[in-house]
Short mmCIF file of C-alpha atoms in Angstrom, two decimals:
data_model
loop_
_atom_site.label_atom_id
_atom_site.label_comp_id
_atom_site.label_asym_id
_atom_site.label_seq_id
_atom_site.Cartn_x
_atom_site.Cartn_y
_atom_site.Cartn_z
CA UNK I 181 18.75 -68.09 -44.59
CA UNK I 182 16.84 -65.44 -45.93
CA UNK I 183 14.03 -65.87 -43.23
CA UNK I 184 16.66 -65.43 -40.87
CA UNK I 185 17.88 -62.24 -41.93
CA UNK I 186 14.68 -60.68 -42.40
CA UNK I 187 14.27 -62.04 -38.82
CA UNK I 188 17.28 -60.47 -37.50
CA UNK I 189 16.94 -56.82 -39.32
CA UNK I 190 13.19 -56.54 -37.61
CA UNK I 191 15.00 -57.67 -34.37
CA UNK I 192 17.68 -54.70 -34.53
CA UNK I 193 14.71 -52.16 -35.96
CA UNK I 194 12.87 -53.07 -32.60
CA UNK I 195 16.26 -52.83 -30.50
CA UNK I 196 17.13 -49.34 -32.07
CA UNK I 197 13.16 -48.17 -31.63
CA UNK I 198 13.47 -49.23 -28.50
CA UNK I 199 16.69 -47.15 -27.44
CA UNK I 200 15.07 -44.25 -29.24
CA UNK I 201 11.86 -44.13 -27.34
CA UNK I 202 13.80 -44.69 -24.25
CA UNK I 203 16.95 -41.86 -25.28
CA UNK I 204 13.97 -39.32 -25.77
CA UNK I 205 12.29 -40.62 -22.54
CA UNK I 206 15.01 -39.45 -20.86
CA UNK I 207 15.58 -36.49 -22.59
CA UNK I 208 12.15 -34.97 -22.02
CA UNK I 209 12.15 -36.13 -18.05
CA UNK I 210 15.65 -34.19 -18.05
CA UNK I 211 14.10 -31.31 -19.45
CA UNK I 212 10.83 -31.36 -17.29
CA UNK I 213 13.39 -32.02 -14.32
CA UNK I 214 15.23 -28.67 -15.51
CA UNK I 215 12.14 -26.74 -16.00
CA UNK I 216 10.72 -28.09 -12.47
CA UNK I 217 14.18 -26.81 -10.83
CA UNK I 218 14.28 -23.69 -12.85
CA UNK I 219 10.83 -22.86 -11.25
CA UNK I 220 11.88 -23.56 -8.20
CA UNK I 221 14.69 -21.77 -8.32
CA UNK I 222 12.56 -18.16 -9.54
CA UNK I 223 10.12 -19.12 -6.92
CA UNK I 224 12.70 -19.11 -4.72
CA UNK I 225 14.49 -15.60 -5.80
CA UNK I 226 10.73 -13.92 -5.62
CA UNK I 227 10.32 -14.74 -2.04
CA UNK I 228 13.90 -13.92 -1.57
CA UNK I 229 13.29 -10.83 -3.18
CA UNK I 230 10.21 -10.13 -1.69
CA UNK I 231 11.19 -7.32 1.16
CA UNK I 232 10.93 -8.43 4.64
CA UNK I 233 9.58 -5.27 6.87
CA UNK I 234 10.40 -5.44 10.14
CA UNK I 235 14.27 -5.85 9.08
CA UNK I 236 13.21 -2.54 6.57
CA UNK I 237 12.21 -0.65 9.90
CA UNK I 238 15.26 -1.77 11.47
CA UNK I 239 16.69 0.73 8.68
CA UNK I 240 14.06 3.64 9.29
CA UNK I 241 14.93 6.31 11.99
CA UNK I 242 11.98 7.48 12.92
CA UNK I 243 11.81 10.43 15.06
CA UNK I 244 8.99 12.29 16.02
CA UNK I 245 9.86 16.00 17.20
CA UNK I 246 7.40 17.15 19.65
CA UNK I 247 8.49 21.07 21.71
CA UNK I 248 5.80 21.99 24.22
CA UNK I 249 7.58 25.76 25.45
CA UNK I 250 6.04 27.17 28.30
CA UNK I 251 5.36 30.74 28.37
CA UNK I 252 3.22 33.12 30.82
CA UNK I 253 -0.47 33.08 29.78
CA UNK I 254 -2.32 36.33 28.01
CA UNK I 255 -5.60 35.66 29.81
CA UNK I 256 -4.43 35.17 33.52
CA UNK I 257 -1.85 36.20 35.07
CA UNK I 258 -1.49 33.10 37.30
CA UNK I 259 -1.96 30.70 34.12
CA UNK I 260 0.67 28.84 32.15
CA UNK I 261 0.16 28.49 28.36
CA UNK I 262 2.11 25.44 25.91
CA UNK I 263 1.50 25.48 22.84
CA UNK I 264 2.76 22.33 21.20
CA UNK I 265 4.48 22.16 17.99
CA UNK I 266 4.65 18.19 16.47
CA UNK I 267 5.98 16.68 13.11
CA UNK I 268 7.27 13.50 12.24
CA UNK I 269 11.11 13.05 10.82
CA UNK I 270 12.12 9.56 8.62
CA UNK I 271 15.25 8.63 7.45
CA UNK I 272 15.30 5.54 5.11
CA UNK I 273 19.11 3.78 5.61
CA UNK I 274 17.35 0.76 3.80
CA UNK I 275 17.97 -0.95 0.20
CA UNK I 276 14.47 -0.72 -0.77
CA UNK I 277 11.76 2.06 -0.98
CA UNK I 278 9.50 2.52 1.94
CA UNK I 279 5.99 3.31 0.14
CA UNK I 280 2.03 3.46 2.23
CA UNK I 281 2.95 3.94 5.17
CA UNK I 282 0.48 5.99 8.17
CA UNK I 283 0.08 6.36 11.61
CA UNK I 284 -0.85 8.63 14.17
CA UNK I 285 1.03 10.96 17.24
CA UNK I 286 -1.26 10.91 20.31
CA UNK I 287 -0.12 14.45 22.29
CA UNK I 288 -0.42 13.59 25.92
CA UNK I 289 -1.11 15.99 29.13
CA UNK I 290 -1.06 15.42 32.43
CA UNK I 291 -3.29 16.78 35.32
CA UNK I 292 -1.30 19.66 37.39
CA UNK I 293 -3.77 18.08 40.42
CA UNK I 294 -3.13 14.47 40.29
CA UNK I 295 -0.84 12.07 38.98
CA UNK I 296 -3.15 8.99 37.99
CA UNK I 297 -5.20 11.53 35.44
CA UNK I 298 -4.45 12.53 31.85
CA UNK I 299 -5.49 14.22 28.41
CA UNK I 300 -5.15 13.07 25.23
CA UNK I 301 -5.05 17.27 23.48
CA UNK I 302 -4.17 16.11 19.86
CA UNK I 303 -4.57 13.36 17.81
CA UNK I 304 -1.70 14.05 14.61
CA UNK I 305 -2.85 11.84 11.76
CA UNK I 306 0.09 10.43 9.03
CA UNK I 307 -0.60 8.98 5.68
CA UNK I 308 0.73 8.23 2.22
CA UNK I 309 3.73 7.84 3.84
CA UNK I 310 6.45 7.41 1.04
CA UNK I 311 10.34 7.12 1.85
CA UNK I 312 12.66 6.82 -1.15
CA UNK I 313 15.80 4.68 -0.10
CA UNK I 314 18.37 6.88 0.89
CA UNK I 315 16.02 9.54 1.25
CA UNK I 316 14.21 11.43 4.30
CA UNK I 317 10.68 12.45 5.09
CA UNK I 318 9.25 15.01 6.68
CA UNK I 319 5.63 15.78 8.16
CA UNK I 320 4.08 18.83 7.84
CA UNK I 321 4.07 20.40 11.31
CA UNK I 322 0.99 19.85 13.84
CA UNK I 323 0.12 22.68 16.55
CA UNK I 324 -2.05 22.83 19.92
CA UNK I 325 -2.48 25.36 22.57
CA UNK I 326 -3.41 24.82 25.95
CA UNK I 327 -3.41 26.36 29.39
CA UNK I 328 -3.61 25.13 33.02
CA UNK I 329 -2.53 26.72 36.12
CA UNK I 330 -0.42 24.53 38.51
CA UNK I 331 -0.79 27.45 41.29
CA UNK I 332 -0.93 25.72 44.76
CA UNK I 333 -3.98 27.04 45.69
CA UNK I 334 -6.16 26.97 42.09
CA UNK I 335 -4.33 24.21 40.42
CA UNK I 336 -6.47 23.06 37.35
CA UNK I 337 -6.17 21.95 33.61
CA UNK I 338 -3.02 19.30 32.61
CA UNK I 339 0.55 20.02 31.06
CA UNK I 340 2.48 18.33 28.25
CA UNK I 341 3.50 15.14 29.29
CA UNK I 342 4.39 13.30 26.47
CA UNK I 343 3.30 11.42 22.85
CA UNK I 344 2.72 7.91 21.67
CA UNK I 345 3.73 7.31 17.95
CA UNK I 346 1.98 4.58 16.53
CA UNK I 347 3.42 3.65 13.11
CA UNK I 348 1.62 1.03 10.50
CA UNK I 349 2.63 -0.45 7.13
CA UNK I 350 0.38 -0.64 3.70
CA UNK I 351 -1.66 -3.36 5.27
CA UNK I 352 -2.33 -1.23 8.18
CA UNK I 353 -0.70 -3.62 10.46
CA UNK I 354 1.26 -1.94 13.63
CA UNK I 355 4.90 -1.95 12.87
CA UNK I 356 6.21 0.77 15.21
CA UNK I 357 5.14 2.06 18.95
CA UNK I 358 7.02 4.64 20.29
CA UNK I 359 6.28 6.44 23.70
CA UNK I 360 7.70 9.34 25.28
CA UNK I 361 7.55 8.35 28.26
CA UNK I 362 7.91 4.24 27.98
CA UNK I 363 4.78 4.06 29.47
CA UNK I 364 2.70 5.39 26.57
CA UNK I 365 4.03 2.31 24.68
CA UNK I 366 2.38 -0.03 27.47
CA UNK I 367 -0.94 0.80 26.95
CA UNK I 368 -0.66 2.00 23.52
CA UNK I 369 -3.52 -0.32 22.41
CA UNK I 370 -6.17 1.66 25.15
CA UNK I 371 -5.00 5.27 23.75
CA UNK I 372 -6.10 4.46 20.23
CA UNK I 373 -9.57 3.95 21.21
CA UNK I 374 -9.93 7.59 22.93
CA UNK I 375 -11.06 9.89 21.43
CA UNK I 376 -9.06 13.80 21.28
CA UNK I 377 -9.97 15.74 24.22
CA UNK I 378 -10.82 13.09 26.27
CA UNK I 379 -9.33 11.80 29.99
CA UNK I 380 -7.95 8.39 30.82
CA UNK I 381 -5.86 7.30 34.01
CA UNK I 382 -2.66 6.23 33.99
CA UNK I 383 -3.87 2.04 32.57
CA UNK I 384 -5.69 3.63 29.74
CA UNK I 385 -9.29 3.56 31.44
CA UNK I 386 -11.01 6.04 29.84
CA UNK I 387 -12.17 8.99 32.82
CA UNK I 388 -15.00 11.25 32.95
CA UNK I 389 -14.31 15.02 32.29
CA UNK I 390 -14.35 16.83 35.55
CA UNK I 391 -14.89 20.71 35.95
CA UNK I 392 -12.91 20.79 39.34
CA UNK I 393 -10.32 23.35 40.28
#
C-alpha cells in the first residue's frame, strides 16, 4: 500500500512539473510574441514617422522672383540694357522642418536675331537651404547686366527670356523643376550641363559663340 502511494505522489510531482514547464512555456512564447509585436509595431511608427518628401514639397511654395526692366542703354544710343535682379522665395505650409536643401536658377536670354538661339547669362547657386515649418525663406538677391540691340538693321546680343529653377533635397536628388517658360522644364537636364555664358538652341544643344551682328 505504501509502494503505491509513494508511486502515486512521484506520479502527481511529474504531472505538476509537467504543467509547470509547460505554464512557463507558454508564458515566455507570450512574452517573446509581445516583444516580437511590440517591435513591429515601433518599426512600424519609425517608417511612419519617417517624412515622405515629395508630399513635404507639395507643402513648399516655391517662388523664384526674377525682374529683367528694360531701360535705354548708357553706351549706345540705339542699345537696350536689362539688368536682372533674381532671388528665391519659400514658404514651408508643411508639419515638418525642411533642412539641406540647394539648387540652382539658370537666367535665360534669347537672341534678338533668331528664335532657335539662346544664352544662359547667370547661373544663381542655392545651398544650406533650411525652412522651419511654418516659416519662410528668402535668398539673398542675384544681379546681371546685359545689353543687345534689337534695331532692325544692327540687331545683335539676346534679351531676358526666362529661368529654369532646379530644386534638390539633402541627397542631392532633383525634387523640383520649374521653367519660366514651360519649355525650360523640358530640357532642364541639357541646361545643367552648360556652362554660364554659353549658347544652346532651343533642344538644349549646346551652340558655338558667334560674333555676328
Amino acid at each position: 500500500m505504501k509502494k503505491n502511494w509513494s508511486k502515486s505522489i512521484r506520479l502527481n510531482m511529474v504531472i505538476l512539473l509537467s504543467v509547470l514547464m509547460f505554464t512557463e512555456t507558454g508564458i515566455i512564447s507570450a512574452a517573446t510574441a509581445k516583444n516580437e509585436n511590440k517591435g513591429k509595431d515601433e518599426e512600424k511608427t519609425e517608417k511612419k514617422a519617417e517624412p515622405d518628401m515629395k508630399e513635404i514639397v507639395k507643402r513648399l511654395k516655391v517662388n523664384p522672383i526674377v525682374q529683367a526692366p528694360t531701360s535705354r542703354s548708357s553706351t549706345y544710343y540705339d542699345n537696350r540694357s536689362q539688368t536682372i535682379k533674381c532671388r528665391l522665395n519659400i514658404a514651408n505650409e508643411a508639419r515638418e522642418d525642411v533642412d539641406g536643401l540647394s539648387g540652382e536658377i539658370y537666367i535665360i536670354g534669347k537672341s534678338v536675331s533668331t528664335s532657335k538661339e539662346f544664352k544662359l547669362f547667370k547661373i544663381v547657386t542655392l545651398s544650406d537651404i533650411s525652412v522651419p515649418k511654418g516659416k519662410k525663406y528668402a535668398s539673398e538677391e542675384k544681379t546681371c547686366r546685359i545689353e543687345y540691340d534689337s534695331n532692325n538693321f544692327f540687331k545683335y546680343g539676346h534679351k531676358y527670356e526666362g529661368y529654369l529653377l532646379v530644386l534638390k533635397d539633402s541627397s542631392g536628388e532633383i525634387i523640383m523643376k520649374k521653367g519660366i517658360p514651360g519649355k525650360f522644364e523640358r530640357i532642364a537636364d541639357k541646361i545643367a550641363e552648360i556652362e554660364e555664358g554659353n549658347l544652346f538652341d532651343d533642344k538644349g544643344t549646346p551652340l558655338e559663340s558667334s560674333n555676328r551682328y
